Coordinates of C-alpha atoms in Angstrom, one line a residue:
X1 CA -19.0 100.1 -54.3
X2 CA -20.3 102.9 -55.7
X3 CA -17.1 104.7 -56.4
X4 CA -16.1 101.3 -58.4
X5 CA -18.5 102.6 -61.3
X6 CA -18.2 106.4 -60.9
X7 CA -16.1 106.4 -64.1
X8 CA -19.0 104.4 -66.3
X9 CA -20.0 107.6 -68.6
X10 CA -16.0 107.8 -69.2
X11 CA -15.6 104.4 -70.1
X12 CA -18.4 103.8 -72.6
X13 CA -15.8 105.6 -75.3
X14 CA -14.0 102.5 -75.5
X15 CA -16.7 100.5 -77.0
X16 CA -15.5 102.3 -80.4
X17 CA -11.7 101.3 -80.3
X18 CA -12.9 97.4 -80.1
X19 CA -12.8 97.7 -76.4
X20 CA -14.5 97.3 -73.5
X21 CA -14.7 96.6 -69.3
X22 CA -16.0 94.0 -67.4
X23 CA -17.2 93.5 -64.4
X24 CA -15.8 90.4 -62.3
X25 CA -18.1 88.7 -59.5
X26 CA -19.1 85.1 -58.0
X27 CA -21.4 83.6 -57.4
X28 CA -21.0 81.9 -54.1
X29 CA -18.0 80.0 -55.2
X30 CA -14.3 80.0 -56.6
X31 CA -15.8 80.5 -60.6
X32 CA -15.3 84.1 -61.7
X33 CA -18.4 85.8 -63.8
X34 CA -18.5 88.7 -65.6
X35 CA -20.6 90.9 -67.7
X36 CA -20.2 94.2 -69.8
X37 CA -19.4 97.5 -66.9
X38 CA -21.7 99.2 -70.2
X39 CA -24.4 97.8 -69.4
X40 CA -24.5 97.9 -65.2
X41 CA -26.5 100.9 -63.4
X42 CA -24.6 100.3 -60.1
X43 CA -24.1 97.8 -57.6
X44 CA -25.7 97.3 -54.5
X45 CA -25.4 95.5 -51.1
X46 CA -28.0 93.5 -50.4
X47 CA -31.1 95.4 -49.2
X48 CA -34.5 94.2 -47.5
X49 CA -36.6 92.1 -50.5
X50 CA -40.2 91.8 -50.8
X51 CA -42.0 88.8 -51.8
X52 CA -43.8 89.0 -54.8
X53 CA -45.9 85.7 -55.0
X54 CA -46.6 83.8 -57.9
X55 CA -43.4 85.3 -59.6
X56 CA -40.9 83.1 -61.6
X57 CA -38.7 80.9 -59.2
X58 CA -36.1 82.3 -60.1
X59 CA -36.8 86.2 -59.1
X60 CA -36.1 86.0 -55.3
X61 CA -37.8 89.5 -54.5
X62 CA -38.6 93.0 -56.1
X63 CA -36.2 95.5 -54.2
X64 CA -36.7 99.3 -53.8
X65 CA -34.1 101.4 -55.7
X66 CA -33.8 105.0 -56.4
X67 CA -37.9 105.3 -56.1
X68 CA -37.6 102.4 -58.4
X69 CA -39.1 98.5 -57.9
X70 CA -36.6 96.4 -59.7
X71 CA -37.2 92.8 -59.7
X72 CA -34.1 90.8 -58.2
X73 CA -33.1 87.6 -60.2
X74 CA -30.9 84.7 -58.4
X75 CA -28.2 84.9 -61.0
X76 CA -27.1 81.6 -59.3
X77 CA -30.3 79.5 -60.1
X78 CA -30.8 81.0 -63.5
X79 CA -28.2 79.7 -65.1
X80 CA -28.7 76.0 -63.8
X81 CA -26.5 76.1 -60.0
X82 CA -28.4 75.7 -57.3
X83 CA -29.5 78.9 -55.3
X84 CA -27.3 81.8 -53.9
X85 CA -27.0 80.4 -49.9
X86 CA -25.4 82.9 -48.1
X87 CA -26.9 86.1 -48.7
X88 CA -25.6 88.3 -46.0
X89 CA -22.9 89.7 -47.6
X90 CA -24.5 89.0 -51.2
X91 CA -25.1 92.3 -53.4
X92 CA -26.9 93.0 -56.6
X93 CA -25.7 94.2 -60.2
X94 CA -28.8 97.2 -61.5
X95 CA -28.2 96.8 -65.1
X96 CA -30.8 97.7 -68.3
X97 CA -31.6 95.4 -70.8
X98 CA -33.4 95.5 -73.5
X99 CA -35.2 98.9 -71.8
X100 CA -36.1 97.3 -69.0
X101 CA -33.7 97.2 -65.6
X102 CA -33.6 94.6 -63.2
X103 CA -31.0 93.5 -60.7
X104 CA -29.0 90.2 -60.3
X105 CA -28.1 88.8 -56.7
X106 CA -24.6 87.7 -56.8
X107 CA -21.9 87.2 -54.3
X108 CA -18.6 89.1 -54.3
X109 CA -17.5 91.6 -56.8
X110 CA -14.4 91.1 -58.1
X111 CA -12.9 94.2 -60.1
X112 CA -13.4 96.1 -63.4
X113 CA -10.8 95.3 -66.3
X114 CA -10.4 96.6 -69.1
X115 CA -9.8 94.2 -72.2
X116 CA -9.9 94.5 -76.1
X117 CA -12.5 92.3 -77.5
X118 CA -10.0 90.1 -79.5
X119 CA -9.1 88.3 -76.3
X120 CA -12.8 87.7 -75.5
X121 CA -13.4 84.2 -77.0
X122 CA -16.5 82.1 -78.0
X123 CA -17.2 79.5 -75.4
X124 CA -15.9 75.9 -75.8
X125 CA -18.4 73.5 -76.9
X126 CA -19.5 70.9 -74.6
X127 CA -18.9 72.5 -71.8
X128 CA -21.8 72.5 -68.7
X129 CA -23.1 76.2 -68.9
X130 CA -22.3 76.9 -72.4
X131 CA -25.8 77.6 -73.3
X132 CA -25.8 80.6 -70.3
X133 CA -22.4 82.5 -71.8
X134 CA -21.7 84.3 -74.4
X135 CA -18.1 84.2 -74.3
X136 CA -15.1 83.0 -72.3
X137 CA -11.4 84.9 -71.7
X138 CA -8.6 84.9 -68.8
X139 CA -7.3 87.1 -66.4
X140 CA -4.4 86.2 -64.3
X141 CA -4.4 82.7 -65.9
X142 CA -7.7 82.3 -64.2
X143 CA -10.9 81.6 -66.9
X144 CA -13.5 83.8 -66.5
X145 CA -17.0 83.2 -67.9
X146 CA -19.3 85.8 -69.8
X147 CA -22.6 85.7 -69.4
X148 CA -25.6 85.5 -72.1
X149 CA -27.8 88.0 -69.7
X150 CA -30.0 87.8 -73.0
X151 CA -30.8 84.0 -72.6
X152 CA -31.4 84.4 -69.0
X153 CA -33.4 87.5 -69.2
X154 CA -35.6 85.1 -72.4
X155 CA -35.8 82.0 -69.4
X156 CA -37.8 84.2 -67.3
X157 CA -39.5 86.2 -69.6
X158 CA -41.2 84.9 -72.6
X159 CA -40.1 87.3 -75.7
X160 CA -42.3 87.4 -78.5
X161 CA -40.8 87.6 -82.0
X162 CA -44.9 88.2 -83.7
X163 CA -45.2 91.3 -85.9
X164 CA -48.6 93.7 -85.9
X165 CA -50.7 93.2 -88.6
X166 CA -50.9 97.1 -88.8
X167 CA -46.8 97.4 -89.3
X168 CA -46.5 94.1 -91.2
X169 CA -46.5 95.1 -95.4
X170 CA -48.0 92.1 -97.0
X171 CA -46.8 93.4 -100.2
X172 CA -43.6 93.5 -99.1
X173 CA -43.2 90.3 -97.4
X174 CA -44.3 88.9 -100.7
X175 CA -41.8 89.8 -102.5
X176 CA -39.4 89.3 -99.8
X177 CA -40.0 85.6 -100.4
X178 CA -40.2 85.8 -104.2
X179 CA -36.8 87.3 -104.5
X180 CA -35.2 84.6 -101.7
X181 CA -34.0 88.0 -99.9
X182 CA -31.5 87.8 -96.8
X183 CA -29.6 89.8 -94.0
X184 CA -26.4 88.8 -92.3
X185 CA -26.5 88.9 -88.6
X186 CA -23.2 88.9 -86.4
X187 CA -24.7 88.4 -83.2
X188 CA -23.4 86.2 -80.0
X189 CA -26.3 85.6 -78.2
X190 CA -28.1 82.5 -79.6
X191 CA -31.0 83.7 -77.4
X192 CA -30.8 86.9 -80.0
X193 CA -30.7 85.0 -83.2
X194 CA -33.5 83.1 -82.5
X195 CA -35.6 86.4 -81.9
X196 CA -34.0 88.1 -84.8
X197 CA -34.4 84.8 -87.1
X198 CA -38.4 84.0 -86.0
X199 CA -39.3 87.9 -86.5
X200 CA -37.8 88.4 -90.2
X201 CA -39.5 85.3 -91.0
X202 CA -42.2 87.0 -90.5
X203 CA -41.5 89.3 -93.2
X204 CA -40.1 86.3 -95.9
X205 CA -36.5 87.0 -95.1
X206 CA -34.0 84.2 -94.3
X207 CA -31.0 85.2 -91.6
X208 CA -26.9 84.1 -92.4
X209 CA -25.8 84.6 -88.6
X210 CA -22.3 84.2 -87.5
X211 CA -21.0 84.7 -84.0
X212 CA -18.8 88.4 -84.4
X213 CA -17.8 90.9 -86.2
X214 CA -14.6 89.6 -87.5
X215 CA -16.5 86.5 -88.6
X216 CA -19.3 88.8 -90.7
X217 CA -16.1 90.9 -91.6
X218 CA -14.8 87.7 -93.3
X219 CA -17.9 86.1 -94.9
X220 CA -18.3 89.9 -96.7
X221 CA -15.0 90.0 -98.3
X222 CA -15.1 86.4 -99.3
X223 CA -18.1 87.4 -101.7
X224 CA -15.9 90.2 -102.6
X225 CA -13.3 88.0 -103.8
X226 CA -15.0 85.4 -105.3
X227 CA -16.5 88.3 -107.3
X228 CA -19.8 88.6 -106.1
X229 CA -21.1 91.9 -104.9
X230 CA -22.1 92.2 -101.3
X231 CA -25.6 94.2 -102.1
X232 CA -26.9 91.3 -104.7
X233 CA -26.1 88.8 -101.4
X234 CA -28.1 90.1 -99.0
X235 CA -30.3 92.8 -98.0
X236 CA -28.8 94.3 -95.3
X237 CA -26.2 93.7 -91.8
X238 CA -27.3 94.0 -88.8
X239 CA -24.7 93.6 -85.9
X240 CA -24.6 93.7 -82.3
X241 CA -22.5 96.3 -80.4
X242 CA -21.1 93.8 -78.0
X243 CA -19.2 90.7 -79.8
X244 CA -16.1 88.6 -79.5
X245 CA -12.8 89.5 -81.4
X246 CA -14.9 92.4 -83.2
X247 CA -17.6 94.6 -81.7
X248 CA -20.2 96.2 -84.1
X249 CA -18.7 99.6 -83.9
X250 CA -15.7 98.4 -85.6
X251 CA -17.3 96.1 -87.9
X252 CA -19.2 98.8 -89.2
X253 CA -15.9 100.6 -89.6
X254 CA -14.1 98.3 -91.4
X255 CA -17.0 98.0 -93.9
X256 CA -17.0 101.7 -94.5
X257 CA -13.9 102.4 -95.3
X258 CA -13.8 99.2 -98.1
X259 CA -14.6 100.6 -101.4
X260 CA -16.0 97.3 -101.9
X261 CA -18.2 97.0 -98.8
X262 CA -19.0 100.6 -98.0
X263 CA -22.5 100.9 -99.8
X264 CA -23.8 98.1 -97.6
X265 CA -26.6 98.5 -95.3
X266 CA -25.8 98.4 -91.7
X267 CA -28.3 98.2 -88.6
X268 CA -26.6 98.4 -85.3
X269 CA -29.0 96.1 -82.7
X270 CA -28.2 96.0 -79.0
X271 CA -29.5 95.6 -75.9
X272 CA -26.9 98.8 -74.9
X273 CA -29.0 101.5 -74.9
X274 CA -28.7 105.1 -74.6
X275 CA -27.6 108.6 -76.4
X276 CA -24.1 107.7 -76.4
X277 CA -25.4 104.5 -79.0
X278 CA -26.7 106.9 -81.0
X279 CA -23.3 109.1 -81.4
X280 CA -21.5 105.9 -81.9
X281 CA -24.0 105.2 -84.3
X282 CA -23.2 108.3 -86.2
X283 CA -19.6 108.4 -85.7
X284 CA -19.1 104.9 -87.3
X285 CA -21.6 105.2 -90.1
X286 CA -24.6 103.0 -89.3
X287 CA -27.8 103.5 -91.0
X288 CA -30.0 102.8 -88.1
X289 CA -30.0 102.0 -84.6
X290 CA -32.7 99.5 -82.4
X291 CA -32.6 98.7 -79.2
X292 CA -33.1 94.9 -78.3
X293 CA -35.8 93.2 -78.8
X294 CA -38.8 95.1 -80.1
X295 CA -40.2 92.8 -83.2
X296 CA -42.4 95.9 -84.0
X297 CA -39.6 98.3 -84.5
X298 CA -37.2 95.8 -86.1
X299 CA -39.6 95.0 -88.9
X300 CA -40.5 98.4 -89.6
X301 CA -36.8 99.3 -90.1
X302 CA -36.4 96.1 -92.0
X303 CA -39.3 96.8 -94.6
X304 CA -38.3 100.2 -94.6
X305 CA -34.9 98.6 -96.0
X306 CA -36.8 97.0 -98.4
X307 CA -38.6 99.8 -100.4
X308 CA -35.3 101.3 -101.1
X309 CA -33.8 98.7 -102.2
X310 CA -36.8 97.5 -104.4
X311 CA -36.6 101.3 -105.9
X312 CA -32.9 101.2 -105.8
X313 CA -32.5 103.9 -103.7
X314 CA -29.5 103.4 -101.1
X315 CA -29.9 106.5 -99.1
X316 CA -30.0 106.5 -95.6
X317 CA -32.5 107.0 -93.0

């Protein structure tokens, strides 16, 4: 299994041509699973678990890996199926989130593919586990369901979205609310907007979320034709990397190289961390970068945001 993710550093280059690979599993039945290759560590057969008691009922055992104790969650239970039964041949998913790794007992892996986002779909309404994906798309006429690691990673451990007095600019945050200041936020992962939403209200700025990148792509250049500039609208963008139809990287892109757009202020904010984030970062002409979800660190790049803009200044960091 191993060799099936030997290739990973390669493949994170994709992420900038609107592309990416997921990796396909079960769960102990016929339903095919997947999340982003980008954000896996390795996978595992199952090893010996120990009992950690008085832990969520959803984490079935911290195992040992690489020197490291990685909590194991029941993928299975946490997103509202009963538990994983036959565990024999079961394996675990390593993968970091949000700085922190943990593993995910599954069944069977499937296979890696490789897909451009704009056949990755939002979920249907309605449907059973919508709330636990992110989005939807086929392979080999067969649906296969993304998960919203975010919201089950929030289930079992409470985020907080409070900001430190000693970052938090009261100053600032007042007028914040006297000028009715906002960000657009293309992010995916309800889960994500709710954090992002609760922190900048913190700091007296409202949040205009859509779902991807092509739909923050459209809402910018309908102010543009209406003939409203995009800086008076809002404050800033900040995007995920990892969206439906349009990843951040691209979205980033496409505002840069509009005359119209280019001078707007983009954050990229993901739970896909590492250097290679960073060069994208660069490459593609984001102003800043944040790893998901640290209220601390958003609102200080946030406020930071603010002075320029309240001295007019749109440099960038």
């Amino acid at each position: 299994m191993s060799k099936l993710l030997d290739s990973i550093d390669q493949r994170t280059r994709l992420v900038g041509e609107n592309r990416l690979e997921l990796l396909m599993f079960r769960l102990g039945g016929r339903q095919l699973f997947a999340i982003n290759v980008f954000k896996v560590q390795e996978v595992v057969k199952m090893p010996k678990l120990r009992h950690v008691p008085h832990s969520h009922p959803h984490i079935c055992g911290v195992a040992h890996l690489r020197n490291q104790a990685v909590p194991v969650i029941d993928l299975r239970a946490a997103i509202g199926m009963s538990p994983l039964k036959e565990t024999e041949n079961a394996n675990l998913i390593v993968a970091e989130y949000n700085r922190s790794v943990q593993a995910f007992l599954i069944g069977s892996v499937d296979r890696i593919v490789n897909l451009n986002w704009e056949l990755i779909l939002p979920p249907p309404k309605g449907t059973g586990r919508s709330h636990f994906l992110t989005a939807i798309t086929r392979i080999d006429d067969q649906l296969v369901e993304i998960l919203d690691v975010e919201r089950v990673l929030a289930d079992i451990i409470p985020y907080n979205t409070q900001v430190s007095d000693e970052v938090l600019d009261s100053d600032l945050v007042a007028e914040a609310r006297r000028r009715k200041l906002k960000v657009l936020l293309a992010e995916d992962s309800p889960t994500a907007v709710k954090q992002v939403r609760e922190t900048l209200g913190n700091l007296g700025i409202d949040v205009l979320s859509t779902q991807d990148g092509l739909q923050a792509l459209t809402h910018l250049r309908q102010w543009v034709a209406a003939g409203r500039k995009v800086t008076d609208e809002i404050l800033m963008l900040i995007t995920d990397a990892e969206m439906p139809e349009m990843d951040g990287y691209r979205l980033t892109a496409e505002v840069r190289k509009d005359p119209d757009l280019r001078d707007l202020y983009v954050v990229l904010h993901t739970s896909l961390s590492g250097s290679f984030n960073k060069a994208m970062v660069e490459k593609v002409g984001c102003n800043d970068f944040l790893s998901k979800f640290q209220p601390d660190e958003l609102a200080t790049v946030v406020q930071k945001r603010l002075r320029q803009f309240l001295t007019g200044s749109q440099k960038t960091l």
